[in-house]
Short mmCIF file of C-alpha atoms in Angstrom, two decimals:
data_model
loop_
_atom_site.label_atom_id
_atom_site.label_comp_id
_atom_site.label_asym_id
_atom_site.label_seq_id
_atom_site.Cartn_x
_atom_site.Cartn_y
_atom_site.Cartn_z
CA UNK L 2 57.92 144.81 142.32
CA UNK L 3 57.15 145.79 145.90
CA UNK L 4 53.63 148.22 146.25
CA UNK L 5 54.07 149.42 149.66
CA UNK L 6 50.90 151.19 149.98
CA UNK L 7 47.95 153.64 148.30
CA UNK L 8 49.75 157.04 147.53
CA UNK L 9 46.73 158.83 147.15
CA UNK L 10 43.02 158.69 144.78
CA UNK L 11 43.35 161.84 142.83
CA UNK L 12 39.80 162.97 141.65
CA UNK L 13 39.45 165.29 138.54
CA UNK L 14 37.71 168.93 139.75
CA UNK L 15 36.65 171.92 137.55
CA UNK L 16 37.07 174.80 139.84
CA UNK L 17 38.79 173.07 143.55
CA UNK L 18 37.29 176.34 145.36
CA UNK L 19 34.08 174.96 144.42
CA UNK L 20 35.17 170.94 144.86
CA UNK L 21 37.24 171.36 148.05
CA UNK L 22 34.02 172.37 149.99
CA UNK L 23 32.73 168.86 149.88
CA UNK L 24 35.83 167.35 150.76
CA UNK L 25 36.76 170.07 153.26
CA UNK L 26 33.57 171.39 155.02
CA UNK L 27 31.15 168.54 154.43
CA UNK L 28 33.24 165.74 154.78
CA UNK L 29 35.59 167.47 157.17
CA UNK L 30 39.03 166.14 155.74
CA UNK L 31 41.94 168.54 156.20
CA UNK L 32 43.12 170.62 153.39
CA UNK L 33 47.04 170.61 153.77
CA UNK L 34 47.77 172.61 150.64
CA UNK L 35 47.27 173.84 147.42
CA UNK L 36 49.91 173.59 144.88
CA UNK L 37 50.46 174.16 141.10
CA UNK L 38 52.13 171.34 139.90
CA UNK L 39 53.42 172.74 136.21
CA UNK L 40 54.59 169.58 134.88
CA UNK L 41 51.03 167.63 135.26
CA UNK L 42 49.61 171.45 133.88
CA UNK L 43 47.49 171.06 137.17
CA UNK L 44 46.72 172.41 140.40
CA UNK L 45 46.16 170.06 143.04
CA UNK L 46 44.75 170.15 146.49
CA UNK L 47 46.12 167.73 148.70
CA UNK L 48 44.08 166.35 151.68
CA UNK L 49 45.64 163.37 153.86
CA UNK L 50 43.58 160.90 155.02
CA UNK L 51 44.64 158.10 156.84
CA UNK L 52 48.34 157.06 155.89
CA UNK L 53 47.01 158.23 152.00
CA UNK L 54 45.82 161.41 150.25
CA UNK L 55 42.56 162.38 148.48
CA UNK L 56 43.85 165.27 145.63
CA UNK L 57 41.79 167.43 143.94
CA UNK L 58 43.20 168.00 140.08
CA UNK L 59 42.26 170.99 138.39
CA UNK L 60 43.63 171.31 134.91
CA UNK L 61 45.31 174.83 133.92
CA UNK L 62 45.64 173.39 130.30
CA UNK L 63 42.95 172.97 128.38
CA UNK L 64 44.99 169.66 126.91
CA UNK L 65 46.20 168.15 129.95
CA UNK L 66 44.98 164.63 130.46
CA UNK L 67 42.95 165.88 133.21
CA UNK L 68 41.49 168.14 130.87
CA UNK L 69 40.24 166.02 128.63
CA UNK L 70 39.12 163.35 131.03
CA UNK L 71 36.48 165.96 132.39
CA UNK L 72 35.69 166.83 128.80
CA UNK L 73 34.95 163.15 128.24
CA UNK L 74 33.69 161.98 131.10
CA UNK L 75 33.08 164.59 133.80
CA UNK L 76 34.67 165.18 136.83
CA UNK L 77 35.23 162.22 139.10
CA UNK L 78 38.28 159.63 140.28
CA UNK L 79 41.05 159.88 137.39
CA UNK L 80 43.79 158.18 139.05
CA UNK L 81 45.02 155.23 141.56
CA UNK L 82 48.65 156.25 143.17
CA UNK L 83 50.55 153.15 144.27
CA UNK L 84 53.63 154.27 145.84
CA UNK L 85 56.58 151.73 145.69
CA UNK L 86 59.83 150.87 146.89
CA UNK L 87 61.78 151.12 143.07
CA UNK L 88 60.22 152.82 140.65
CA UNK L 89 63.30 152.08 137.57
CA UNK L 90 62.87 148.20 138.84
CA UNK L 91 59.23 147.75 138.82
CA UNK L 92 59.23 150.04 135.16
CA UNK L 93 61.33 147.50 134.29
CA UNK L 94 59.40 144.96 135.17
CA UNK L 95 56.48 146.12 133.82
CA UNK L 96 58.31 146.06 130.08
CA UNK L 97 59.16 142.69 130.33
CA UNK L 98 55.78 141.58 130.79
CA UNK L 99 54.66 143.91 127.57
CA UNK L 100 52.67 146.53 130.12
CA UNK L 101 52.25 149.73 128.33
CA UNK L 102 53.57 152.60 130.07
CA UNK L 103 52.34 155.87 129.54
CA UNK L 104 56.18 156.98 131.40
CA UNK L 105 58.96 154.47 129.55
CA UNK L 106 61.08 156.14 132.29
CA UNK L 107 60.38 157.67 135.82
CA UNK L 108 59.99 161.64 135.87
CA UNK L 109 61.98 163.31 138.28
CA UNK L 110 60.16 165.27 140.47
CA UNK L 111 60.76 167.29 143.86
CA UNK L 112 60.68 164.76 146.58
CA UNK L 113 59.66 161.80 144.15
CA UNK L 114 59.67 159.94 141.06
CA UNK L 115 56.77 158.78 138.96
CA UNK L 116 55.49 156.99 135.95
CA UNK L 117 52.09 156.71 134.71
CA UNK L 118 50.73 153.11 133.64
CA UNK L 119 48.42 153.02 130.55
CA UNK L 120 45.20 152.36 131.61
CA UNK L 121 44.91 150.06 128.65
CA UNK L 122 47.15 147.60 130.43
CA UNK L 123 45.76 148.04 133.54
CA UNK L 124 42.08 147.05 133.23
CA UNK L 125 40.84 150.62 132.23
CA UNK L 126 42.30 151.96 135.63
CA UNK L 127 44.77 154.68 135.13
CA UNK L 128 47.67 153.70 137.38
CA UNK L 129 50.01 156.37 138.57
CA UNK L 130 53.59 154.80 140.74
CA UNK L 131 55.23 156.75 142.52
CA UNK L 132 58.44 156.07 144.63
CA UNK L 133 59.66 158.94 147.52
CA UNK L 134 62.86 160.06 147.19
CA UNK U 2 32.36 163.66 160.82
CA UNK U 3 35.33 161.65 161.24
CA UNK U 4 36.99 160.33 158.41
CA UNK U 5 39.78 158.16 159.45
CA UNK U 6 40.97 156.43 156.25
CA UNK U 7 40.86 155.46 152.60
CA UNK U 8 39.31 151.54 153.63
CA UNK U 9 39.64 150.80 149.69
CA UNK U 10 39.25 151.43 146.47
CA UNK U 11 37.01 149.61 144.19
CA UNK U 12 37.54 148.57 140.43
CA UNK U 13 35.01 147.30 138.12
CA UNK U 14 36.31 144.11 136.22
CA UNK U 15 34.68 141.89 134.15
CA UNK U 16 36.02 139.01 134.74
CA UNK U 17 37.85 138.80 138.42
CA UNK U 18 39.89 135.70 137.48
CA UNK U 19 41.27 137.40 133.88
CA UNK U 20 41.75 140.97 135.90
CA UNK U 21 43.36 139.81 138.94
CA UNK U 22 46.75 138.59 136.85
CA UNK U 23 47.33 141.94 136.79
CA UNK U 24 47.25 143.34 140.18
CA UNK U 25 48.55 140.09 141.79
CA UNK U 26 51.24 138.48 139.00
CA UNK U 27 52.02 141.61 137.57
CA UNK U 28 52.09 144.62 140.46
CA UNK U 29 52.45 141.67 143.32
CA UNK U 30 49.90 142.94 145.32
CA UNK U 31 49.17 139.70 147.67
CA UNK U 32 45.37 138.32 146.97
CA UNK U 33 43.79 138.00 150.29
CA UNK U 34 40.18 136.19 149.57
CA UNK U 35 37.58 136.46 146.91
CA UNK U 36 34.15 136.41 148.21
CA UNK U 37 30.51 136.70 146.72
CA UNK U 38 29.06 139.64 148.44
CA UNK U 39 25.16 139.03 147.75
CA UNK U 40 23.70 142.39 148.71
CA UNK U 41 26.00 144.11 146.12
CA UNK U 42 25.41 141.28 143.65
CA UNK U 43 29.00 140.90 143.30
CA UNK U 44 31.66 138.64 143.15
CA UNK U 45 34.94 140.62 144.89
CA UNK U 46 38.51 140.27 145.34
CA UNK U 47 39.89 141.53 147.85
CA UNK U 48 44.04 143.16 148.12
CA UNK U 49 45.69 144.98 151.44
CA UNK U 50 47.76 147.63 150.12
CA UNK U 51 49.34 149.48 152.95
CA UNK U 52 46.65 150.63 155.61
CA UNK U 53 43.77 150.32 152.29
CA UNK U 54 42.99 147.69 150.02
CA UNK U 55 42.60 147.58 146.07
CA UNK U 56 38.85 145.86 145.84
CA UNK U 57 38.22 143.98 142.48
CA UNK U 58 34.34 144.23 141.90
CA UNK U 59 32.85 141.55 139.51
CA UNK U 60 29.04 141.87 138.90
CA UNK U 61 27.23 138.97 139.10
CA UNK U 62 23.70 140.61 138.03
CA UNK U 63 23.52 142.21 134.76
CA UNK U 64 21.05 144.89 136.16
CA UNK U 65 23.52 145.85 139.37
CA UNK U 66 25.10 148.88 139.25
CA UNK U 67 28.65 147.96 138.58
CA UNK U 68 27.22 146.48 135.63
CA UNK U 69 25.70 149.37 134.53
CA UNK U 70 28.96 150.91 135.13
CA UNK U 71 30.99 148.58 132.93
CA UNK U 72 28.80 148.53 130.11
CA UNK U 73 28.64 152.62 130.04
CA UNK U 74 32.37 153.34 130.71
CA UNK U 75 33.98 150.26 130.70
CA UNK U 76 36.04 148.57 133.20
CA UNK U 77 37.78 151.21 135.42
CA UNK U 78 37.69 152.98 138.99
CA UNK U 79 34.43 152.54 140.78
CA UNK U 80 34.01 154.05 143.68
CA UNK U 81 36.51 154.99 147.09
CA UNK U 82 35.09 153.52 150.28
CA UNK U 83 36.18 156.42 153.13
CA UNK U 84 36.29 154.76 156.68
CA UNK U 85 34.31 156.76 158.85
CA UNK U 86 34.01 156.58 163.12
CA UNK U 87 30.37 157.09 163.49
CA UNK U 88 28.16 156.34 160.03
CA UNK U 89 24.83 157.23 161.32
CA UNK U 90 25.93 160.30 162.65
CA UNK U 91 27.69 160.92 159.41
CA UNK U 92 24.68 160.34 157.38
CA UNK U 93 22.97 162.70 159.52
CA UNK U 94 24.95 165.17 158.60
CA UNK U 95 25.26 164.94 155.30
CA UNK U 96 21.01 165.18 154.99
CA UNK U 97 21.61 167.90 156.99
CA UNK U 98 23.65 169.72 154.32
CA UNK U 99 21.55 168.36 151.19
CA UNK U 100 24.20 165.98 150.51
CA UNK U 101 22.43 163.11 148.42
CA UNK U 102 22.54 159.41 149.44
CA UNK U 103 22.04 156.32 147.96
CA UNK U 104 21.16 154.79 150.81
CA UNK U 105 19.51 156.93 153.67
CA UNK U 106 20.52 155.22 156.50
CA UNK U 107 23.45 152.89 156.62
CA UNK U 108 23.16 149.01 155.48
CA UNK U 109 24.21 146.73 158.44
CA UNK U 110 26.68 143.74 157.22
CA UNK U 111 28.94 141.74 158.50
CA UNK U 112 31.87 143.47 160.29
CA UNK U 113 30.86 146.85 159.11
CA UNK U 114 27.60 149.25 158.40
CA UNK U 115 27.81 150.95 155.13
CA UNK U 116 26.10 153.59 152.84
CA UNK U 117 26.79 155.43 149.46
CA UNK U 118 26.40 158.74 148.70
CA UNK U 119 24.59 159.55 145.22
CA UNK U 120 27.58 161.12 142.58
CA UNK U 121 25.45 164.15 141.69
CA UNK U 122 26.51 165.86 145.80
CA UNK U 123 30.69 164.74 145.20
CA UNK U 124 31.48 166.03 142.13
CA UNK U 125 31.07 162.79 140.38
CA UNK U 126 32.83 160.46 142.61
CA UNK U 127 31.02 157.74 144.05
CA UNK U 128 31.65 157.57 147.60
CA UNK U 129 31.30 154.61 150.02
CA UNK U 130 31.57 155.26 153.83
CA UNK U 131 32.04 152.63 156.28
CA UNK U 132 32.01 151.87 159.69
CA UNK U 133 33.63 148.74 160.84
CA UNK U 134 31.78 146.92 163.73
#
């Protein structure tokens, strides 16, 4: 499996109008845009830095993942991106060596495809992949 | 401020040598040195990943504050370590805007200056900024 680089650190926000003015105004990182992204029952702010992103998650569903990470632990970092060259290759990879995979098969998504590793496999680190399309 | 990159992102691991099959058998990231860093009372392995590195963080003091970390949440993301151009300007003006630090005025080290701001101002992430020397 080839990991080309950190996709992005996606931090787990209540309300981003109230999270994005640290990022934005304090730390002074540029807000690109703001996006609902239905699938992860999120909306995410997305701020480059560097040749990665920090994004801000803010669950619409009460019983999104995100969701119940904040309920659990409060908001802070959820996830680790790790962008790669195959996705299908390196899932497949990952099932030989018994990883457990949150995603048994890449999600199609616009402009990408990505799979969630369990963080159970992955040294309590939730492990998102993600390859460009 | 100028934030210029994600430098890394740092995992708490119990045990480096069990943890790091993972990232470097199993996701192939490429192991570039493990080194005790004494001031964080840490044992750390370090892995480029693109233009960032993945930073395996190993306590080696039962009172530190990955530790304390580990033993309350278990094994998992620690902290993100922004790269910044000008740290004690940056810590400047984060007093400035009642951002709390951990450490008031950055920690000199080899290669690089250093300081963490406290959680409680960054919606629960732990941030590390850095300025390489």
């Amino acid at each position: 499996m080839k990991v080309t680089k950190i996709n992005h650190v996606a931090v787990a926000v209540e309300d981003i109008s109230q999270a994005k003015v640290f990022w934005e105004s304090i730390l002074g990182l540029k807000l690109d845009h703001i996006e609902e992204v239905e699938s992860q029952h999120a909306k995410v702010a997305f701020f480059p830095c560097g040749d990665s992103e920090v994004e801000l998650v803010e669950p619409t569903d009460a019983e999104s993942g995100t969701a119940r990470f904040i309920q659990t632990r409060g908001p802070g970092i959820h996830h680790l991106c790790l962008e790669v060259e195959d996705i299908d290759q390196a899932l497949e990879e990952l099932k030989a060596r018994d990883v457990r995979l949150i995603n048994e098969t890449a999600v199609v998504m616009e402009g990408r495809k990505m799979a969630f590793v369990h963080p159970k496999s992955s040294g309590g680190v939730l492990i998102e992949l993600y390859q460009l399309l």
